[in-house]
Coordinates of C-alpha atoms and ligand atoms in Angstrom, one line a residue:
M1 CA 115.8 77.0 67.3
T2 CA 116.2 80.5 65.9
T3 CA 114.9 83.4 67.8
D4 CA 114.2 87.0 66.7
L5 CA 114.5 88.4 70.2
L6 CA 116.0 87.0 73.4
V7 CA 114.6 88.5 76.6
V8 CA 116.4 87.8 79.8
G9 CA 114.2 88.0 82.9
A10 CA 110.5 87.1 83.2
G11 CA 109.4 89.8 85.6
I12 CA 106.8 92.3 84.5
A13 CA 109.3 94.2 82.4
G14 CA 110.6 91.2 80.5
L15 CA 107.1 89.7 80.1
A16 CA 105.6 93.0 78.9
C17 CA 108.4 93.4 76.4
A18 CA 108.1 89.7 75.2
C19 CA 104.4 89.9 74.9
A20 CA 104.5 93.1 72.8
A21 CA 107.2 91.7 70.5
A22 CA 105.3 88.4 70.1
D23 CA 102.1 90.4 69.3
A24 CA 104.2 92.0 66.5
G25 CA 104.9 88.5 65.2
L26 CA 108.4 88.1 66.6
R27 CA 109.6 84.7 67.7
V28 CA 110.8 85.4 71.3
T29 CA 112.8 83.3 73.7
V30 CA 112.5 84.3 77.4
L31 CA 115.1 83.1 79.9
E32 CA 114.2 83.1 83.6
A33 CA 116.5 82.1 86.4
Q34 CA 113.7 81.0 88.8
A35 CA 111.4 78.0 88.5
H36 CA 108.5 80.4 88.0
A37 CA 107.9 83.7 86.2
G38 CA 106.8 86.9 87.8
G39 CA 109.9 88.1 89.6
R40 CA 109.2 90.6 92.3
A41 CA 105.5 90.3 91.4
A42 CA 105.4 86.5 91.7
S43 CA 102.6 84.4 93.3
W44 CA 102.5 80.8 94.6
N45 CA 100.4 78.5 96.6
D46 CA 101.1 78.6 100.4
P47 CA 102.5 75.1 101.2
T48 CA 100.4 74.7 104.3
T49 CA 97.0 76.1 103.4
G50 CA 97.2 75.9 99.6
T51 CA 96.0 79.6 99.4
R52 CA 97.3 81.6 96.5
V53 CA 99.7 84.1 98.0
D54 CA 101.8 86.8 96.5
I55 CA 105.5 87.5 97.2
G56 CA 103.9 90.3 99.2
P57 CA 100.7 92.3 98.9
H58 CA 100.7 94.9 96.1
V59 CA 98.5 97.8 95.2
V60 CA 97.8 99.2 91.8
S61 CA 96.7 102.8 91.3
T62 CA 94.6 104.3 88.5
E63 CA 97.9 106.0 87.5
H64 CA 99.5 102.6 86.6
R65 CA 98.7 103.4 83.0
N66 CA 101.1 101.0 81.3
Y67 CA 100.5 98.2 83.7
L68 CA 96.7 98.5 83.3
S69 CA 97.1 98.7 79.5
L70 CA 99.0 95.4 79.7
L71 CA 96.2 93.9 81.8
R72 CA 93.6 95.1 79.2
R73 CA 95.7 93.5 76.4
L74 CA 95.7 90.2 78.4
G75 CA 92.0 90.4 79.4
T76 CA 92.8 90.4 83.1
D77 CA 91.9 94.1 83.9
G78 CA 88.6 92.9 85.4
Q79 CA 90.6 91.0 88.0
L80 CA 91.2 94.1 90.2
T81 CA 89.1 95.2 93.1
W82 CA 89.0 99.0 93.0
Q83 CA 88.5 101.1 96.1
R84 CA 87.1 104.6 95.1
A85 CA 86.5 105.7 98.7
P86 CA 88.2 106.2 101.0
L87 CA 91.5 106.9 99.2
I88 CA 93.2 105.5 102.2
T89 CA 92.5 104.6 105.9
L90 CA 95.3 105.7 108.1
L91 CA 96.0 104.6 111.7
D92 CA 98.2 106.9 113.8
A93 CA 98.8 107.5 117.5
R94 CA 95.5 109.5 117.7
G95 CA 93.2 107.0 116.0
T96 CA 91.8 106.3 112.5
L97 CA 91.5 108.8 109.6
R98 CA 89.7 108.1 106.4
M99 CA 91.1 110.3 103.6
P100 CA 88.7 111.0 100.6
S101 CA 89.6 111.2 96.9
R102 CA 87.7 113.7 94.8
R103 CA 87.9 114.3 91.1
W104 CA 88.0 118.1 91.6
L105 CA 90.1 120.6 89.7
P106 CA 93.7 120.2 91.0
P107 CA 94.8 121.4 93.5
L108 CA 91.3 122.0 94.9
H109 CA 90.9 118.2 95.3
G110 CA 93.1 118.6 98.4
L111 CA 90.4 120.7 100.2
P112 CA 88.3 117.7 101.3
M113 CA 91.4 116.2 102.9
L114 CA 92.1 119.3 104.9
P115 CA 89.8 118.6 107.9
G116 CA 91.4 115.3 108.5
A117 CA 94.9 116.7 108.1
L118 CA 94.1 119.6 110.4
S119 CA 93.0 117.2 113.1
R120 CA 96.7 116.2 113.2
L121 CA 98.6 119.3 112.0
S122 CA 98.3 122.9 113.0
L123 CA 97.3 125.5 110.4
A124 CA 101.0 126.7 110.5
D125 CA 102.1 123.1 109.7
A126 CA 99.8 122.9 106.8
L127 CA 100.7 126.4 105.5
S128 CA 104.4 125.6 105.7
H129 CA 103.9 123.6 102.5
T130 CA 103.1 126.8 100.5
R131 CA 106.6 127.4 99.0
L132 CA 107.0 123.7 98.3
A133 CA 103.6 123.5 96.6
W134 CA 104.4 126.6 94.5
A135 CA 107.7 125.0 93.4
A136 CA 106.1 121.6 92.7
A137 CA 103.4 123.3 90.6
R138 CA 105.9 125.1 88.5
T139 CA 108.3 122.2 87.9
D140 CA 108.3 119.5 85.3
E141 CA 109.9 116.1 85.0
Q142 CA 113.1 117.4 83.4
A143 CA 113.5 120.3 85.9
L144 CA 112.9 118.1 89.0
R145 CA 115.8 115.9 88.1
E146 CA 118.1 118.8 89.1
L147 CA 117.1 118.1 92.7
D148 CA 118.6 114.6 92.5
A149 CA 121.8 115.3 94.4
E150 CA 119.8 116.6 97.5
D151 CA 118.2 114.4 100.1
A152 CA 114.4 114.8 100.7
L153 CA 114.7 115.9 104.3
A154 CA 117.1 118.8 103.4
W155 CA 114.8 119.7 100.5
L156 CA 111.7 119.9 102.8
R157 CA 113.5 121.9 105.4
G158 CA 114.9 124.2 102.8
H159 CA 111.4 125.0 101.6
G160 CA 110.3 125.8 105.2
V161 CA 108.2 122.6 105.9
R162 CA 107.7 122.4 109.6
P163 CA 109.2 119.5 111.6
H164 CA 105.8 118.1 112.8
A165 CA 104.5 118.0 109.2
I166 CA 107.7 116.3 108.1
D167 CA 107.3 113.6 110.9
W168 CA 103.5 113.1 110.5
F169 CA 103.0 113.2 106.7
W170 CA 106.3 113.0 104.9
R171 CA 108.0 110.2 106.8
S172 CA 105.0 107.9 106.2
A173 CA 104.4 109.0 102.6
V174 CA 108.1 108.5 101.5
L175 CA 108.4 105.2 103.3
A176 CA 105.2 103.8 101.8
L177 CA 105.7 105.1 98.2
L178 CA 109.5 105.2 97.8
N179 CA 110.6 102.6 100.4
V180 CA 113.4 104.7 102.0
R181 CA 113.9 107.1 104.9
L182 CA 113.5 110.7 104.0
E183 CA 117.1 111.4 104.7
Q184 CA 118.1 108.7 102.2
C185 CA 115.7 109.6 99.5
S186 CA 116.5 111.7 96.4
A187 CA 114.6 115.0 96.5
A188 CA 113.9 114.5 92.8
A189 CA 112.1 111.2 93.5
A190 CA 110.1 112.8 96.4
M191 CA 109.2 115.9 94.2
R192 CA 108.0 113.6 91.4
V193 CA 105.5 112.0 93.7
F194 CA 104.4 115.3 95.4
R195 CA 103.8 117.2 92.2
L196 CA 101.5 114.5 90.9
M197 CA 99.6 114.4 94.3
L198 CA 99.1 118.1 93.9
G199 CA 98.4 118.2 90.2
R200 CA 96.1 115.1 89.7
S201 CA 92.8 114.3 91.2
G202 CA 90.5 111.3 91.5
W203 CA 93.1 108.6 91.5
H204 CA 92.6 105.6 93.7
F205 CA 93.9 102.2 94.5
G206 CA 93.1 98.7 93.3
F207 CA 94.0 95.2 94.5
P208 CA 94.4 91.9 92.7
R209 CA 91.3 89.7 93.1
T210 CA 93.5 86.6 92.4
G211 CA 97.2 85.9 92.5
L212 CA 99.2 89.0 91.4
A213 CA 101.3 87.0 88.9
D214 CA 98.1 85.4 87.5
L215 CA 97.2 88.8 86.0
V216 CA 100.3 88.8 83.8
V217 CA 102.2 85.5 83.6
P218 CA 99.8 83.2 81.9
G219 CA 98.7 85.7 79.3
C220 CA 102.2 86.9 78.4
T221 CA 103.5 83.3 78.3
G222 CA 100.6 82.3 76.0
A223 CA 101.4 85.2 73.6
V224 CA 105.0 84.2 73.4
L225 CA 104.2 80.5 72.7
R226 CA 101.5 81.3 70.1
S227 CA 104.0 83.3 68.1
G228 CA 106.4 80.3 68.0
G229 CA 108.6 81.4 71.0
R230 CA 109.4 79.8 74.3
L231 CA 109.9 80.6 78.0
L232 CA 112.7 78.6 79.7
H233 CA 112.7 78.4 83.5
G234 CA 115.7 77.7 85.6
A235 CA 117.9 79.4 83.0
R236 CA 120.2 81.8 84.9
V237 CA 122.2 83.9 82.5
R238 CA 125.8 84.3 83.7
R239 CA 127.2 86.6 81.0
L240 CA 126.6 88.2 77.7
L241 CA 128.8 87.4 74.7
A242 CA 129.1 90.4 72.5
G243 CA 131.4 92.4 70.2
P244 CA 131.4 96.0 69.1
Q245 CA 128.7 95.1 66.4
G246 CA 126.3 93.9 69.0
P247 CA 125.3 90.9 71.1
Q248 CA 126.1 87.4 69.9
A249 CA 124.8 85.0 72.6
V250 CA 124.3 84.6 76.3
E251 CA 125.9 81.9 78.5
T252 CA 123.9 80.4 81.3
A253 CA 125.1 79.3 84.7
D254 CA 125.2 75.7 83.6
G255 CA 127.4 76.5 80.6
H256 CA 124.9 76.5 77.8
R257 CA 125.2 79.1 75.1
L258 CA 122.1 80.6 73.3
A259 CA 122.9 82.5 70.2
A260 CA 121.0 85.8 69.7
T261 CA 121.7 89.0 68.0
R262 CA 118.8 91.0 69.5
I263 CA 118.7 90.9 73.3
V264 CA 116.7 92.7 76.0
L265 CA 118.1 92.4 79.5
A266 CA 115.1 92.8 81.8
L267 CA 117.0 92.4 85.0
P268 CA 117.2 94.1 88.4
P269 CA 120.3 96.4 88.6
Q270 CA 122.4 93.9 90.6
A271 CA 121.8 91.1 88.2
L272 CA 122.4 93.4 85.2
A273 CA 125.7 94.6 86.7
E274 CA 126.9 90.9 87.0
V275 CA 125.8 89.8 83.5
V276 CA 127.1 92.9 81.8
G277 CA 130.2 93.2 84.0
A278 CA 131.2 89.6 83.0
S279 CA 130.8 90.3 79.3
D280 CA 134.4 91.8 78.8
V281 CA 132.9 94.4 76.4
P282 CA 134.6 97.7 77.4
A283 CA 131.7 99.8 76.0
L284 CA 129.3 98.1 78.4
Q285 CA 131.4 98.6 81.6
P286 CA 130.0 102.1 82.4
L287 CA 126.5 100.5 82.4
A288 CA 127.7 97.9 84.9
T289 CA 129.2 100.6 87.1
R290 CA 126.0 102.6 86.9
A291 CA 123.8 99.6 87.8
G292 CA 126.2 98.9 90.7
Y293 CA 125.2 102.2 92.4
F294 CA 121.6 100.9 93.2
R295 CA 120.9 99.4 96.6
P296 CA 118.0 97.2 97.4
A297 CA 115.0 98.2 99.6
P298 CA 114.1 94.9 101.4
Y299 CA 110.6 93.9 102.6
L300 CA 109.1 91.5 105.1
S301 CA 105.6 90.4 104.0
T302 CA 103.6 88.6 106.6
Y303 CA 100.5 86.6 106.0
L304 CA 98.2 85.9 109.0
W305 CA 95.4 83.3 108.7
F306 CA 92.8 84.1 111.5
D307 CA 90.1 81.8 112.7
R308 CA 87.4 84.5 112.3
P309 CA 86.7 87.8 110.6
I310 CA 88.5 90.6 112.4
G311 CA 86.9 93.7 110.8
S312 CA 85.4 95.0 107.6
E313 CA 88.2 97.2 106.2
R314 CA 89.9 96.1 103.0
F315 CA 93.1 98.1 103.3
W316 CA 94.7 100.4 105.8
A317 CA 98.1 102.0 106.6
R318 CA 99.9 102.8 109.8
A319 CA 101.6 106.2 110.1
W320 CA 105.4 105.9 110.4
S321 CA 106.8 105.6 113.9
P322 CA 110.3 104.6 114.9
Q323 CA 109.0 101.4 116.7
G324 CA 106.5 100.3 114.1
L325 CA 107.1 97.3 111.9
N326 CA 104.4 97.1 109.2
T327 CA 103.2 100.0 107.0
D328 CA 100.3 98.6 105.0
F329 CA 97.7 95.9 105.7
Y330 CA 95.2 94.1 103.4
D331 CA 92.4 91.8 104.6
L332 CA 92.2 89.5 101.6
S333 CA 88.8 88.2 102.7
H334 CA 87.4 91.6 101.6
I335 CA 89.4 91.7 98.4
R336 CA 89.4 88.3 96.8
P337 CA 86.0 86.9 95.9
A338 CA 87.2 83.3 96.6
L339 CA 87.8 84.3 100.2
H340 CA 84.6 86.4 100.8
G341 CA 82.7 85.3 103.9
K342 CA 85.7 83.3 105.1
P343 CA 87.8 84.2 108.2
S344 CA 90.2 87.1 107.7
L345 CA 93.5 86.5 105.9
V346 CA 95.6 89.6 106.6
A347 CA 98.8 90.4 104.6
C348 CA 101.1 93.2 105.7
N349 CA 104.3 94.7 104.5
A350 CA 107.3 95.9 106.6
I351 CA 109.3 98.2 104.3
G352 CA 113.0 99.0 103.9
P353 CA 114.3 100.7 107.0
Q354 CA 111.5 99.2 109.2
V355 CA 112.6 95.6 108.3
R356 CA 114.1 94.0 111.4
E357 CA 116.7 91.6 109.9
D358 CA 117.5 90.1 113.3
W359 CA 114.0 89.2 114.3
D360 CA 112.9 85.6 113.9
D361 CA 109.5 84.7 112.3
A362 CA 107.8 84.2 115.7
R363 CA 108.6 87.7 116.8
I364 CA 107.6 89.2 113.4
V365 CA 104.2 87.4 113.6
E366 CA 103.7 88.5 117.2
Q367 CA 104.4 92.1 116.4
S368 CA 102.3 92.0 113.2
V369 CA 99.2 90.5 115.1
E370 CA 99.6 93.3 117.7
E371 CA 99.7 96.0 114.9
V372 CA 96.6 94.4 113.3
A373 CA 94.8 94.4 116.7
Q374 CA 95.6 98.1 117.2
F375 CA 93.5 98.8 114.1
A376 CA 90.9 96.0 114.5
P377 CA 90.4 95.3 118.2
A378 CA 88.4 92.1 117.4
T379 CA 91.8 90.6 116.5
R380 CA 92.4 90.2 120.3
Q381 CA 89.7 87.5 120.5
A382 CA 90.9 85.8 117.3
R383 CA 93.4 83.0 117.0
V384 CA 96.1 82.8 114.3
L385 CA 95.7 79.4 112.7
H386 CA 98.7 79.8 110.4
A387 CA 101.3 82.5 109.6
R388 CA 104.0 82.9 107.0
V389 CA 106.7 85.4 106.7
H390 CA 108.2 86.2 103.3
R391 CA 111.7 87.7 103.5
I392 CA 112.3 89.7 100.3
A393 CA 115.8 91.0 99.6
Q394 CA 114.5 93.7 97.2
A395 CA 111.1 95.2 96.5
I396 CA 112.5 98.1 94.6
P397 CA 116.0 99.7 94.2
Q398 CA 116.2 102.6 96.7
P399 CA 115.7 106.0 95.1
R400 CA 118.6 107.5 97.0
P401 CA 120.2 110.8 96.1
G402 CA 121.9 110.5 92.8
S403 CA 120.0 107.5 91.6
E404 CA 117.4 109.4 89.4
Q405 CA 120.3 110.7 87.2
L406 CA 121.7 107.2 87.0
R407 CA 118.5 105.4 85.8
P408 CA 119.7 104.2 82.4
P409 CA 117.7 104.5 79.2
V410 CA 116.5 101.5 77.2
A411 CA 119.3 101.8 74.6
T412 CA 122.8 100.7 75.5
A413 CA 126.2 101.4 74.0
L414 CA 125.8 98.3 71.7
P415 CA 123.4 98.1 68.8
R416 CA 120.6 95.6 69.3
L417 CA 121.2 95.3 73.0
W418 CA 118.5 97.0 75.2
I419 CA 117.6 97.0 78.9
A420 CA 114.3 97.1 80.8
G421 CA 113.3 96.9 84.4
D422 CA 111.5 99.1 87.0
W423 CA 114.8 100.9 87.8
T424 CA 115.5 102.1 84.2
D425 CA 114.6 105.7 83.1
T426 CA 110.9 105.6 82.8
A427 CA 110.1 108.9 84.6
V428 CA 107.9 107.1 87.1
P429 CA 108.8 105.7 90.5
C430 CA 110.1 102.1 90.6
S431 CA 106.9 100.0 90.6
M432 CA 105.0 97.6 88.5
E433 CA 104.0 100.6 86.4
S434 CA 107.6 101.5 85.8
A435 CA 108.4 97.8 84.9
A436 CA 105.5 97.6 82.4
R437 CA 106.5 101.0 80.9
S438 CA 110.1 99.9 80.5
G439 CA 109.0 96.7 78.8
A440 CA 106.9 98.7 76.3
L441 CA 109.8 101.1 75.7
A442 CA 112.2 98.2 75.1
A443 CA 109.7 96.6 72.6
E444 CA 109.3 99.9 70.8
A445 CA 113.1 100.0 70.4
V446 CA 113.3 96.5 69.1
L447 CA 110.6 97.1 66.5
A448 CA 112.1 100.4 65.5
E449 CA 115.4 98.6 64.9
L450 CA 113.5 96.2 62.7
G451 CA 112.2 99.1 60.7
R452 CA 108.6 98.6 62.1
P453 CA 108.3 101.6 64.4
R454 CA 105.2 101.4 66.7
R455 CA 104.0 103.4 69.7
L456 CA 103.5 101.1 72.6
A457 CA 104.5 102.9 75.8
I458 CA 102.0 105.3 77.5
D459 CA 103.4 108.6 78.7
P460 CA 103.7 109.2 82.4
P461 CA 100.8 111.2 84.0
E462 CA 101.1 115.0 83.9
T463 CA 99.7 117.6 86.2
R464 CA 96.2 119.1 85.4
G465 CA 93.9 121.9 86.3
L466 CA 95.3 125.1 87.9
V467 CA 98.5 123.3 88.6
A468 CA 99.0 122.6 84.9
L469 CA 98.4 126.3 84.2
L470 CA 101.2 127.3 86.6
R471 CA 103.5 124.8 85.0
R472 CA 103.0 126.2 81.6
Ligands
FAD1 C1 106.6 92.8 98.6 C2 106.6 93.8 97.5 C3 105.6 94.8 97.4 C4 105.5 95.6 96.4 N1 104.5 96.5 96.3 C5 104.3 97.2 95.1 C6 103.1 97.9 94.9 O1 102.2 98.0 95.8 N2 102.9 98.5 93.7 C7 103.8 98.4 92.7 O2 103.5 99.0 91.6 N3 104.9 97.8 92.9 C8 105.2 97.2 94.1 N4 106.4 96.4 94.2 C9 107.4 96.5 93.2 C10 107.2 95.7 92.0 O3 106.8 94.4 92.3 C11 108.4 95.7 91.1 O4 108.8 97.1 90.8 C12 108.3 95.0 89.8 O5 107.7 93.7 89.9 C13 109.7 94.8 89.1 O6 109.5 94.1 87.9 P1 110.8 93.9 86.9 O7 110.4 93.1 85.8 O8 111.4 95.3 86.7 O9 111.9 93.1 87.8 P2 111.8 91.7 88.4 O10 110.5 91.4 88.9 O11 112.9 91.6 89.4 O12 112.2 90.7 87.2 C14 113.5 90.3 86.9 C15 113.5 88.8 86.6 O13 114.8 88.5 86.2 C16 115.1 87.2 86.8 N5 116.6 87.1 86.8 C17 117.4 87.7 87.7 N6 118.7 87.4 87.4 C18 118.6 86.7 86.3 C19 119.6 86.1 85.5 N7 120.9 86.2 85.7 N8 119.2 85.3 84.4 C20 117.9 85.1 84.1 N9 116.9 85.7 84.9 C21 117.3 86.4 85.9 C22 114.4 87.3 88.1 O14 114.3 86.0 88.7 C23 113.1 88.0 87.8 O15 112.1 87.1 87.5 C24 106.5 95.6 95.3 C25 107.5 94.6 95.4 C26 107.5 93.7 96.4 C27 108.6 92.6 96.4

């Protein structure tokens, strides 16, 4: 079977690319190593209860522009439960805080959050962000990349942010949003997030009302099949066969060769380093080396089936503490219509440095139940009917110092060979949004090479209001 485009990897990046190419009439072959598509946004039925569960709970934000555009294309954008207020419910050592989100002129939208923040921080702590806010307002995406060599802790201290503000706000925010410790985070990655918090208002979170993968996998697969293409599962690519003129084929782990002269490798960095590293094409070795720099941020996602409702909150987060395990919690009985009125099913994430590799499942479940109970005391009367711990080697590649400069573009050193994936240079943090944007960028590159240029990717969000005036 001939193919116009071979896409390796059926995560969001590969599927977004394949769907856009199929929409443009290309016959696309997608190769996926696993038995199911979805990658790090996969879903399956829990073997004991049959409940649809995700690899781990995910949130979408109103700033996931490319991801939401993909859902609109697939007709699944209505399958999200949006939470306009509060922006977030936070549990820390002093109790619960509900942070509002207002669509006010940036940065004035921060004012309604001040009373909550000032119940935890002194005025001096809050004001210690002045220099940082000034710098963030005046920078842009290109300029912030110059901070990449520095770590976020040194960057905050260098701007005079006080230690208590660092411990209370920054440690939690960087862990939750970028999945690393402050001292291991690129200052460029932290600055990117901070300038958008400062310069954009009204954004809020949404949650899948069904399996996360079900928002993307069936629709993209259908588009590929309808345009005469195919999606092959259990097809692990071992190496790329290529010459200086471009790719020729891929070889799978079981020795099959699939000829293709137009290939998108939509793989995580470690897999890309292997496939490209084994290709024996000297021009591609710098890309393999670059990909080899990225280190995984692991997750533990724990699902707890309770025998009764334990509260009314949909979603809450725990402030960082050295002893804490989980960061974010989701009661799916308040998110998924199919579970409404049923006992609570709580999913929670332990992120990166908080993951305790040496704990067995029983200990993780016990600690997770305790942390749920600290937020929702009714949990102490509830029984856990069933629990499941998902151990995930990589949620995203760590944005450590130096990594922002190394995120590679879609184009490679070879003609007709492109890459995609959340970790590529999309100018947004590694996420489903970055993956969707990279897939759109790769599809744009493919269509441009075919002489049919088309605009598919949506630009990353930019600062607004008074913050935008300062930037200009
Ligand atoms: C628990 C968890 C929570 C998360 N929370 C959020 C969140 O709240 N919001 C958010 O936006 N993002 C979140 N993320 C991150 C998000 O899921 C990822 O950024 C995104 O799914 C990455 O998509 P991708 O297509 O770039 O890569 P992947 O999903 O990794 O896709 C790559 C695909 O390639 C396949 N593959 C690998 N090697 C080969 C090979 N040799 N041959 C063939 N196929 C191969 C893999 O099996 C996989 O299907 C979370 C991730 C996890 C795991």
